mmCIF file with all atom_site columns, C-alpha atoms in Angstrom:
data_model
loop_
_atom_site.group_PDB
_atom_site.id
_atom_site.type_symbol
_atom_site.label_atom_id
_atom_site.label_alt_id
_atom_site.label_comp_id
_atom_site.label_asym_id
_atom_site.label_entity_id
_atom_site.label_seq_id
_atom_site.pdbx_PDB_ins_code
_atom_site.Cartn_x
_atom_site.Cartn_y
_atom_site.Cartn_z
_atom_site.occupancy
_atom_site.B_iso_or_equiv
_atom_site.pdbx_formal_charge
_atom_site.auth_seq_id
_atom_site.auth_comp_id
_atom_site.auth_asym_id
_atom_site.auth_atom_id
_atom_site.pdbx_PDB_model_num
ATOM 1   C CA . MET N 1 1   ? 139.768 77.679  212.072 1.00 47.00 ? 997  MET N CA 1
ATOM 2   C CA . ILE N 1 2   ? 142.244 77.800  209.305 1.00 56.00 ? 998  ILE N CA 1
ATOM 3   C CA . ALA N 1 3   ? 145.019 79.065  211.540 1.00 60.00 ? 999  ALA N CA 1
ATOM 4   C CA . LYS N 1 4   ? 144.915 76.232  213.944 1.00 65.00 ? 1000 LYS N CA 1
ATOM 5   C CA . GLY N 1 5   ? 147.026 74.111  211.683 1.00 66.00 ? 1001 GLY N CA 1
ATOM 6   C CA . LEU N 1 6   ? 144.404 71.937  210.103 1.00 71.00 ? 1002 LEU N CA 1
ATOM 7   C CA . ASP N 1 7   ? 145.097 70.751  206.567 1.00 75.00 ? 1003 ASP N CA 1
ATOM 8   C CA . PHE N 1 8   ? 142.562 71.501  203.879 1.00 76.00 ? 1004 PHE N CA 1
ATOM 9   C CA . PRO N 1 9   ? 143.808 69.717  200.643 1.00 80.00 ? 1005 PRO N CA 1
ATOM 10  C CA . LYS N 1 10  ? 141.727 71.792  198.255 1.00 82.00 ? 1006 LYS N CA 1
ATOM 11  C CA . LEU N 1 11  ? 142.248 75.134  199.825 1.00 83.00 ? 1007 LEU N CA 1
ATOM 12  C CA . THR N 1 12  ? 143.849 77.569  197.385 1.00 85.00 ? 1008 THR N CA 1
ATOM 13  C CA . LEU N 1 13  ? 142.755 80.994  198.604 1.00 88.00 ? 1009 LEU N CA 1
ATOM 14  C CA . VAL N 1 14  ? 142.838 82.714  201.988 1.00 86.00 ? 1010 VAL N CA 1
ATOM 15  C CA . GLY N 1 15  ? 141.620 86.275  202.563 1.00 87.00 ? 1011 GLY N CA 1
ATOM 16  C CA . ILE N 1 16  ? 142.575 88.153  205.744 1.00 87.00 ? 1012 ILE N CA 1
ATOM 17  C CA . LEU N 1 17  ? 140.184 91.099  206.389 1.00 89.00 ? 1013 LEU N CA 1
ATOM 18  C CA . LEU N 1 18  ? 141.336 94.090  208.444 1.00 89.00 ? 1014 LEU N CA 1
ATOM 19  C CA . ALA N 1 19  ? 144.727 92.710  209.269 1.00 87.00 ? 1015 ALA N CA 1
ATOM 20  C CA . ASP N 1 20  ? 145.492 95.853  211.052 1.00 86.00 ? 1016 ASP N CA 1
ATOM 21  C CA . ILE N 1 21  ? 143.146 95.122  213.950 1.00 87.00 ? 1017 ILE N CA 1
ATOM 22  C CA . GLY N 1 22  ? 145.427 92.762  215.738 1.00 86.00 ? 1018 GLY N CA 1
ATOM 23  C CA . PHE N 1 23  ? 148.385 95.135  215.618 1.00 86.00 ? 1019 PHE N CA 1
ATOM 24  C CA . SER N 1 24  ? 146.267 97.846  217.261 1.00 84.00 ? 1020 SER N CA 1
ATOM 25  C CA . ILE N 1 25  ? 145.556 95.890  220.494 1.00 84.00 ? 1021 ILE N CA 1
ATOM 26  C CA . PRO N 1 26  ? 147.043 97.692  223.473 1.00 81.00 ? 1022 PRO N CA 1
ATOM 27  C CA . ASP N 1 27  ? 149.511 95.031  224.451 1.00 86.00 ? 1023 ASP N CA 1
ATOM 28  C CA . PHE N 1 28  ? 153.258 94.970  223.803 1.00 88.00 ? 1024 PHE N CA 1
ATOM 29  C CA . ARG N 1 29  ? 152.986 91.392  222.376 1.00 90.00 ? 1025 ARG N CA 1
ATOM 30  C CA . SER N 1 30  ? 150.293 92.484  219.769 1.00 90.00 ? 1026 SER N CA 1
ATOM 31  C CA . ALA N 1 31  ? 152.734 92.718  216.912 1.00 92.00 ? 1027 ALA N CA 1
ATOM 32  C CA . GLU N 1 32  ? 154.202 89.288  217.792 1.00 92.00 ? 1028 GLU N CA 1
ATOM 33  C CA . LYS N 1 33  ? 150.858 87.689  217.994 1.00 90.00 ? 1029 LYS N CA 1
ATOM 34  C CA . SER N 1 34  ? 149.573 89.121  214.778 1.00 91.00 ? 1030 SER N CA 1
ATOM 35  C CA . PHE N 1 35  ? 152.654 88.376  212.790 1.00 92.00 ? 1031 PHE N CA 1
ATOM 36  C CA . GLN N 1 36  ? 152.488 84.721  213.966 1.00 90.00 ? 1032 GLN N CA 1
ATOM 37  C CA . LEU N 1 37  ? 148.734 84.447  213.047 1.00 89.00 ? 1033 LEU N CA 1
ATOM 38  C CA . LEU N 1 38  ? 149.329 85.985  209.650 1.00 90.00 ? 1034 LEU N CA 1
ATOM 39  C CA . THR N 1 39  ? 152.236 83.700  208.768 1.00 88.00 ? 1035 THR N CA 1
ATOM 40  C CA . GLN N 1 40  ? 150.366 80.809  209.955 1.00 86.00 ? 1036 GLN N CA 1
ATOM 41  C CA . VAL N 1 41  ? 147.347 81.442  207.996 1.00 85.00 ? 1037 VAL N CA 1
ATOM 42  C CA . SER N 1 42  ? 149.256 82.363  204.978 1.00 83.00 ? 1038 SER N CA 1
ATOM 43  C CA . GLY N 1 43  ? 150.930 78.861  205.034 1.00 79.00 ? 1039 GLY N CA 1
ATOM 44  C CA . ARG N 1 44  ? 147.608 77.162  204.632 1.00 77.00 ? 1040 ARG N CA 1
ATOM 45  C CA . PRO N 1 45  ? 146.566 77.482  200.929 1.00 79.00 ? 1041 PRO N CA 1
ATOM 46  C CA . GLY N 1 46  ? 148.352 75.625  198.212 1.00 76.00 ? 1042 GLY N CA 1
ATOM 47  C CA . ARG N 1 47  ? 149.969 73.024  200.408 1.00 77.00 ? 1043 ARG N CA 1
ATOM 48  C CA . HIS N 1 48  ? 149.215 70.152  198.025 1.00 78.00 ? 1044 HIS N CA 1
ATOM 49  C CA . THR N 1 49  ? 149.103 70.024  194.200 1.00 76.00 ? 1045 THR N CA 1
ATOM 50  C CA . GLN N 1 50  ? 147.612 73.464  193.419 1.00 82.00 ? 1046 GLN N CA 1
ATOM 51  C CA . ASN N 1 51  ? 149.242 76.849  193.946 1.00 85.00 ? 1047 ASN N CA 1
ATOM 52  C CA . GLY N 1 52  ? 147.872 79.031  196.688 1.00 86.00 ? 1048 GLY N CA 1
ATOM 53  C CA . GLU N 1 53  ? 147.081 82.647  197.021 1.00 88.00 ? 1049 GLU N CA 1
ATOM 54  C CA . VAL N 1 54  ? 146.741 84.895  200.050 1.00 88.00 ? 1050 VAL N CA 1
ATOM 55  C CA . ILE N 1 55  ? 145.012 88.287  200.069 1.00 90.00 ? 1051 ILE N CA 1
ATOM 56  C CA . ILE N 1 56  ? 145.618 90.605  202.952 1.00 90.00 ? 1052 ILE N CA 1
ATOM 57  C CA . GLN N 1 57  ? 143.288 93.692  203.463 1.00 92.00 ? 1053 GLN N CA 1
ATOM 58  C CA . THR N 1 58  ? 145.050 96.488  205.396 1.00 92.00 ? 1054 THR N CA 1
ATOM 59  C CA . PHE N 1 59  ? 144.938 100.250 205.890 1.00 93.00 ? 1055 PHE N CA 1
ATOM 60  C CA . ASN N 1 60  ? 148.648 100.411 206.447 1.00 90.00 ? 1056 ASN N CA 1
ATOM 61  C CA . PRO N 1 61  ? 150.353 98.184  203.873 1.00 90.00 ? 1057 PRO N CA 1
ATOM 62  C CA . GLU N 1 62  ? 153.826 99.668  204.550 1.00 92.00 ? 1058 GLU N CA 1
ATOM 63  C CA . TYR N 1 63  ? 153.652 98.736  208.311 1.00 91.00 ? 1059 TYR N CA 1
ATOM 64  C CA . SER N 1 64  ? 156.825 96.602  208.756 1.00 91.00 ? 1060 SER N CA 1
ATOM 65  C CA . PRO N 1 65  ? 155.390 93.645  210.750 1.00 91.00 ? 1061 PRO N CA 1
ATOM 66  C CA . LEU N 1 66  ? 152.951 93.324  207.819 1.00 91.00 ? 1062 LEU N CA 1
ATOM 67  C CA . LEU N 1 67  ? 155.817 93.390  205.326 1.00 92.00 ? 1063 LEU N CA 1
ATOM 68  C CA . PHE N 1 68  ? 157.762 90.757  207.318 1.00 93.00 ? 1064 PHE N CA 1
ATOM 69  C CA . ALA N 1 69  ? 154.549 88.570  207.476 1.00 90.00 ? 1065 ALA N CA 1
ATOM 70  C CA . LYS N 1 70  ? 154.146 88.961  203.663 1.00 88.00 ? 1066 LYS N CA 1
ATOM 71  C CA . THR N 1 71  ? 157.592 87.367  203.093 1.00 90.00 ? 1067 THR N CA 1
ATOM 72  C CA . SER N 1 72  ? 157.448 85.094  206.143 1.00 89.00 ? 1068 SER N CA 1
ATOM 73  C CA . ASP N 1 73  ? 160.642 86.818  207.355 1.00 94.00 ? 1069 ASP N CA 1
ATOM 74  C CA . TYR N 1 74  ? 160.712 85.724  210.947 1.00 95.00 ? 1070 TYR N CA 1
ATOM 75  C CA . ILE N 1 75  ? 164.362 86.807  211.465 1.00 97.00 ? 1071 ILE N CA 1
ATOM 76  C CA . GLY N 1 76  ? 163.723 90.298  210.164 1.00 96.00 ? 1072 GLY N CA 1
ATOM 77  C CA . PHE N 1 77  ? 160.654 90.662  212.267 1.00 96.00 ? 1073 PHE N CA 1
ATOM 78  C CA . ALA N 1 78  ? 162.320 89.387  215.464 1.00 96.00 ? 1074 ALA N CA 1
ATOM 79  C CA . LYS N 1 79  ? 165.259 91.772  215.083 1.00 97.00 ? 1075 LYS N CA 1
ATOM 80  C CA . GLU N 1 80  ? 162.994 94.721  214.714 1.00 96.00 ? 1076 GLU N CA 1
ATOM 81  C CA . GLU N 1 81  ? 160.660 93.697  217.428 1.00 95.00 ? 1077 GLU N CA 1
ATOM 82  C CA . LEU N 1 82  ? 163.547 93.018  219.859 1.00 96.00 ? 1078 LEU N CA 1
ATOM 83  C CA . LEU N 1 83  ? 165.046 96.472  219.176 1.00 95.00 ? 1079 LEU N CA 1
ATOM 84  C CA . ALA N 1 84  ? 161.690 98.156  219.922 1.00 92.00 ? 1080 ALA N CA 1
ATOM 85  C CA . ARG N 1 85  ? 161.204 96.135  223.075 1.00 91.00 ? 1081 ARG N CA 1
ATOM 86  C CA . LYS N 1 86  ? 164.653 97.054  224.244 1.00 91.00 ? 1082 LYS N CA 1
ATOM 87  C CA . ASP N 1 87  ? 163.989 100.704 223.655 1.00 88.00 ? 1083 ASP N CA 1
ATOM 88  C CA . LEU N 1 88  ? 160.893 100.577 225.727 1.00 87.00 ? 1084 LEU N CA 1
ATOM 89  C CA . TYR N 1 89  ? 162.191 98.166  228.452 1.00 85.00 ? 1085 TYR N CA 1
ATOM 90  C CA . TYR N 1 90  ? 159.813 95.351  227.747 1.00 88.00 ? 1086 TYR N CA 1
ATOM 91  C CA . PRO N 1 91  ? 160.586 91.666  228.166 1.00 89.00 ? 1087 PRO N CA 1
ATOM 92  C CA . PRO N 1 92  ? 163.072 90.157  227.643 1.00 90.00 ? 1088 PRO N CA 1
ATOM 93  C CA . PHE N 1 93  ? 164.992 93.311  228.466 1.00 90.00 ? 1089 PHE N CA 1
ATOM 94  C CA . GLY N 1 94  ? 162.874 94.315  231.474 1.00 88.00 ? 1090 GLY N CA 1
ATOM 95  C CA . LYS N 1 95  ? 160.436 92.637  233.806 1.00 88.00 ? 1091 LYS N CA 1
ATOM 96  C CA . LEU N 1 96  ? 156.687 93.586  233.579 1.00 90.00 ? 1092 LEU N CA 1
ATOM 97  C CA . ALA N 1 97  ? 153.799 93.447  236.115 1.00 89.00 ? 1093 ALA N CA 1
ATOM 98  C CA . SER N 1 98  ? 150.277 94.518  235.810 1.00 90.00 ? 1094 SER N CA 1
ATOM 99  C CA . ILE N 1 99  ? 148.242 95.799  238.716 1.00 91.00 ? 1095 ILE N CA 1
ATOM 100 C CA . ARG N 1 100 ? 144.453 95.497  238.239 1.00 94.00 ? 1096 ARG N CA 1
ATOM 101 C CA . ILE N 1 101 ? 142.040 97.596  240.304 1.00 95.00 ? 1097 ILE N CA 1
ATOM 102 C CA . TYR N 1 102 ? 138.267 96.893  239.949 1.00 95.00 ? 1098 TYR N CA 1
ATOM 103 C CA . SER N 1 103 ? 134.996 97.580  241.625 1.00 97.00 ? 1099 SER N CA 1
ATOM 104 C CA . ASN N 1 104 ? 131.285 97.418  241.011 1.00 96.00 ? 1100 ASN N CA 1
ATOM 105 C CA . ASN N 1 105 ? 131.016 101.076 241.910 1.00 95.00 ? 1101 ASN N CA 1
ATOM 106 C CA . SER N 1 106 ? 132.721 103.347 239.217 1.00 95.00 ? 1102 SER N CA 1
ATOM 107 C CA . GLU N 1 107 ? 132.978 106.442 241.507 1.00 95.00 ? 1103 GLU N CA 1
ATOM 108 C CA . ASN N 1 108 ? 134.648 104.604 244.389 1.00 94.00 ? 1104 ASN N CA 1
ATOM 109 C CA . LEU N 1 109 ? 137.058 103.165 241.844 1.00 96.00 ? 1105 LEU N CA 1
ATOM 110 C CA . LYS N 1 110 ? 137.882 106.504 240.287 1.00 96.00 ? 1106 LYS N CA 1
ATOM 111 C CA . ASN N 1 111 ? 138.381 108.182 243.688 1.00 95.00 ? 1107 ASN N CA 1
ATOM 112 C CA . TYR N 1 112 ? 140.762 105.273 244.861 1.00 95.00 ? 1108 TYR N CA 1
ATOM 113 C CA . CYS N 1 113 ? 142.769 105.464 241.633 1.00 95.00 ? 1109 CYS N CA 1
ATOM 114 C CA . ALA N 1 114 ? 143.174 109.205 241.897 1.00 95.00 ? 1110 ALA N CA 1
ATOM 115 C CA . ARG N 1 115 ? 144.768 108.519 245.354 1.00 93.00 ? 1111 ARG N CA 1
ATOM 116 C CA . VAL N 1 116 ? 146.776 105.635 243.830 1.00 93.00 ? 1112 VAL N CA 1
ATOM 117 C CA . LEU N 1 117 ? 148.076 107.962 241.186 1.00 92.00 ? 1113 LEU N CA 1
ATOM 118 C CA . LEU N 1 118 ? 149.469 110.521 243.720 1.00 92.00 ? 1114 LEU N CA 1
ATOM 119 C CA . PHE N 1 119 ? 150.911 107.652 245.845 1.00 90.00 ? 1115 PHE N CA 1
ATOM 120 C CA . ALA N 1 120 ? 152.549 106.051 242.783 1.00 89.00 ? 1116 ALA N CA 1
ATOM 121 C CA . GLU N 1 121 ? 154.173 109.382 241.786 1.00 89.00 ? 1117 GLU N CA 1
ATOM 122 C CA . LYS N 1 122 ? 155.648 109.778 245.289 1.00 88.00 ? 1118 LYS N CA 1
ATOM 123 C CA . LEU N 1 123 ? 156.866 106.146 245.534 1.00 84.00 ? 1119 LEU N CA 1
ATOM 124 C CA . GLN N 1 124 ? 158.394 106.217 242.026 1.00 82.00 ? 1120 GLN N CA 1
ATOM 125 C CA . GLU N 1 125 ? 160.506 109.305 243.115 1.00 85.00 ? 1121 GLU N CA 1
ATOM 126 C CA . ARG N 1 126 ? 161.983 107.045 245.929 1.00 84.00 ? 1122 ARG N CA 1
ATOM 127 C CA . THR N 1 127 ? 162.330 103.995 243.692 1.00 81.00 ? 1123 THR N CA 1
ATOM 128 C CA . PRO N 1 128 ? 163.554 105.269 240.232 1.00 80.00 ? 1124 PRO N CA 1
ATOM 129 C CA . GLN N 1 129 ? 164.429 101.675 239.240 1.00 83.00 ? 1125 GLN N CA 1
ATOM 130 C CA . ILE N 1 130 ? 160.682 101.046 238.518 1.00 86.00 ? 1126 ILE N CA 1
ATOM 131 C CA . GLN N 1 131 ? 158.768 102.815 235.971 1.00 88.00 ? 1127 GLN N CA 1
ATOM 132 C CA . VAL N 1 132 ? 154.875 103.120 236.732 1.00 89.00 ? 1128 VAL N CA 1
ATOM 133 C CA . LEU N 1 133 ? 152.430 103.663 233.949 1.00 90.00 ? 1129 LEU N CA 1
ATOM 134 C CA . GLY N 1 134 ? 148.933 104.562 235.246 1.00 89.00 ? 1130 GLY N CA 1
ATOM 135 C CA . PRO N 1 135 ? 146.511 103.910 236.739 1.00 94.00 ? 1131 PRO N CA 1
ATOM 136 C CA . ALA N 1 136 ? 144.366 104.376 233.738 1.00 94.00 ? 1132 ALA N CA 1
ATOM 137 C CA . PRO N 1 137 ? 140.908 102.909 232.608 1.00 94.00 ? 1133 PRO N CA 1
ATOM 138 C CA . ALA N 1 138 ? 141.497 99.456  231.239 1.00 91.00 ? 1134 ALA N CA 1
ATOM 139 C CA . PRO N 1 139 ? 140.991 99.046  227.422 1.00 86.00 ? 1135 PRO N CA 1
ATOM 140 C CA . ILE N 1 140 ? 137.907 96.994  228.337 1.00 88.00 ? 1136 ILE N CA 1
ATOM 141 C CA . TYR N 1 141 ? 136.648 99.265  231.105 1.00 93.00 ? 1137 TYR N CA 1
ATOM 142 C CA . ARG N 1 142 ? 133.682 97.204  232.119 1.00 94.00 ? 1138 ARG N CA 1
ATOM 143 C CA . LEU N 1 143 ? 133.863 93.418  232.334 1.00 92.00 ? 1139 LEU N CA 1
ATOM 144 C CA . LYS N 1 144 ? 131.418 91.122  234.164 1.00 92.00 ? 1140 LYS N CA 1
ATOM 145 C CA . ASN N 1 145 ? 129.736 94.049  235.784 1.00 92.00 ? 1141 ASN N CA 1
ATOM 146 C CA . LYS N 1 146 ? 132.941 95.361  237.254 1.00 96.00 ? 1142 LYS N CA 1
ATOM 147 C CA . PHE N 1 147 ? 134.731 98.607  236.242 1.00 97.00 ? 1143 PHE N CA 1
ATOM 148 C CA . ARG N 1 148 ? 138.467 98.299  235.649 1.00 96.00 ? 1144 ARG N CA 1
ATOM 149 C CA . TYR N 1 149 ? 141.617 100.310 235.913 1.00 96.00 ? 1145 TYR N CA 1
ATOM 150 C CA . HIS N 1 150 ? 145.084 98.994  235.403 1.00 94.00 ? 1146 HIS N CA 1
ATOM 151 C CA . MET N 1 151 ? 148.740 99.887  236.023 1.00 92.00 ? 1147 MET N CA 1
ATOM 152 C CA . LEU N 1 152 ? 151.891 98.741  234.355 1.00 91.00 ? 1148 LEU N CA 1
ATOM 153 C CA . LEU N 1 153 ? 155.152 98.313  236.197 1.00 90.00 ? 1149 LEU N CA 1
ATOM 154 C CA . LYS N 1 154 ? 158.340 97.980  234.365 1.00 90.00 ? 1150 LYS N CA 1
ATOM 155 C CA . SER N 1 155 ? 161.711 97.223  236.103 1.00 87.00 ? 1151 SER N CA 1
ATOM 156 C CA . SER N 1 156 ? 164.911 95.180  235.818 1.00 82.00 ? 1152 SER N CA 1
ATOM 157 C CA . GLN N 1 157 ? 163.802 92.944  238.788 1.00 81.00 ? 1153 GLN N CA 1
ATOM 158 C CA . GLN N 1 158 ? 160.552 91.365  239.575 1.00 79.00 ? 1154 GLN N CA 1
ATOM 159 C CA . SER N 1 159 ? 161.059 92.006  243.204 1.00 83.00 ? 1155 SER N CA 1
ATOM 160 C CA . MET N 1 160 ? 160.531 95.780  242.456 1.00 83.00 ? 1156 MET N CA 1
ATOM 161 C CA . ALA N 1 161 ? 157.064 95.075  241.275 1.00 82.00 ? 1157 ALA N CA 1
ATOM 162 C CA . ARG N 1 162 ? 156.189 93.010  244.221 1.00 84.00 ? 1158 ARG N CA 1
ATOM 163 C CA . TYR N 1 163 ? 157.666 95.692  246.551 1.00 85.00 ? 1159 TYR N CA 1
ATOM 164 C CA . PHE N 1 164 ? 155.561 98.376  244.850 1.00 86.00 ? 1160 PHE N CA 1
ATOM 165 C CA . TYR N 1 165 ? 152.419 96.278  245.165 1.00 85.00 ? 1161 TYR N CA 1
ATOM 166 C CA . GLN N 1 166 ? 152.979 95.367  248.808 1.00 87.00 ? 1162 GLN N CA 1
ATOM 167 C CA . THR N 1 167 ? 153.736 98.962  249.565 1.00 86.00 ? 1163 THR N CA 1
ATOM 168 C CA . LEU N 1 168 ? 150.610 100.212 247.826 1.00 86.00 ? 1164 LEU N CA 1
ATOM 169 C CA . CYS N 1 169 ? 148.406 97.692  249.567 1.00 85.00 ? 1165 CYS N CA 1
ATOM 170 C CA . SER N 1 170 ? 149.841 98.404  252.950 1.00 88.00 ? 1166 SER N CA 1
ATOM 171 C CA . LYS N 1 171 ? 149.963 102.092 252.815 1.00 88.00 ? 1167 LYS N CA 1
ATOM 172 C CA . LEU N 1 172 ? 146.852 102.763 250.734 1.00 88.00 ? 1168 LEU N CA 1
ATOM 173 C CA . SER N 1 173 ? 144.483 99.853  251.288 1.00 86.00 ? 1169 SER N CA 1
ATOM 174 C CA . PRO N 1 174 ? 141.517 99.817  248.844 1.00 90.00 ? 1170 PRO N CA 1
ATOM 175 C CA . PRO N 1 175 ? 138.015 100.872 250.372 1.00 90.00 ? 1171 PRO N CA 1
ATOM 176 C CA . LYS N 1 176 ? 135.351 98.430  250.732 1.00 92.00 ? 1172 LYS N CA 1
ATOM 177 C CA . GLY N 1 177 ? 134.151 97.088  247.323 1.00 93.00 ? 1173 GLY N CA 1
ATOM 178 C CA . VAL N 1 178 ? 137.377 97.964  245.607 1.00 95.00 ? 1174 VAL N CA 1
ATOM 179 C CA . GLN N 1 179 ? 139.662 94.998  244.823 1.00 95.00 ? 1175 GLN N CA 1
ATOM 180 C CA . ILE N 1 180 ? 143.325 95.038  243.644 1.00 93.00 ? 1176 ILE N CA 1
ATOM 181 C CA . SER N 1 181 ? 145.501 92.295  242.157 1.00 91.00 ? 1177 SER N CA 1
ATOM 182 C CA . LEU N 1 182 ? 149.039 91.799  240.833 1.00 88.00 ? 1178 LEU N CA 1
ATOM 183 C CA . ASP N 1 183 ? 149.981 89.810  237.823 1.00 89.00 ? 1179 ASP N CA 1
ATOM 184 C CA . VAL N 1 184 ? 153.705 89.269  237.406 1.00 86.00 ? 1180 VAL N CA 1
ATOM 185 C CA . ASP N 1 185 ? 154.712 88.654  233.800 1.00 83.00 ? 1181 ASP N CA 1
ATOM 186 C CA . PRO N 1 186 ? 151.258 89.105  232.477 1.00 84.00 ? 1182 PRO N CA 1
ATOM 187 C CA . GLN N 1 187 ? 150.217 87.271  229.325 1.00 79.00 ? 1183 GLN N CA 1
ATOM 188 C CA . SER N 1 188 ? 147.963 90.159  228.503 1.00 75.00 ? 1184 SER N CA 1
ATOM 189 C CA . THR N 1 189 ? 148.337 93.840  229.606 1.00 71.00 ? 1185 THR N CA 1
ATOM 190 C CA . PHE N 1 190 ? 144.651 94.734  229.190 1.00 65.00 ? 1186 PHE N CA 1
#
């Protein structure tokens, strides 16, 4: 509620508990999202006549995104984050797509994903310009009574992700009850 930009004239103290949690989410944007949230919340206390104070509880006080958030150093954070993304070929330096595979039947899903893994390894040998990660159980393995696996595709071109997905679906169609979907430029990778 405090992070949403509301103005509380008498707010002088903000405590952020377990600030590390947001940085641990298995998504390449987690540092960016957590940095943004911490700096936004930190700007709420002491906006009027009284001084404000922010207390951040963390298990890793030397973690650089936390240090950048502590000083509201957006430029420093952005430079470091962009270097990390460049090394890992994440956007804006590469294109990302997520393939989600899900089913009500966990055994059918596991069996299909084992076949997808073998297929992906062979296809990646023929198309080295795409990097395939997975399939692996999704961080939230069961959601709305469906078991979920996911794959991450990284490439310099979005067309490569579409090619991979179309080839996968045409050559290795999912069995009855197993569904598969492609999300190009996903907002979340889990």
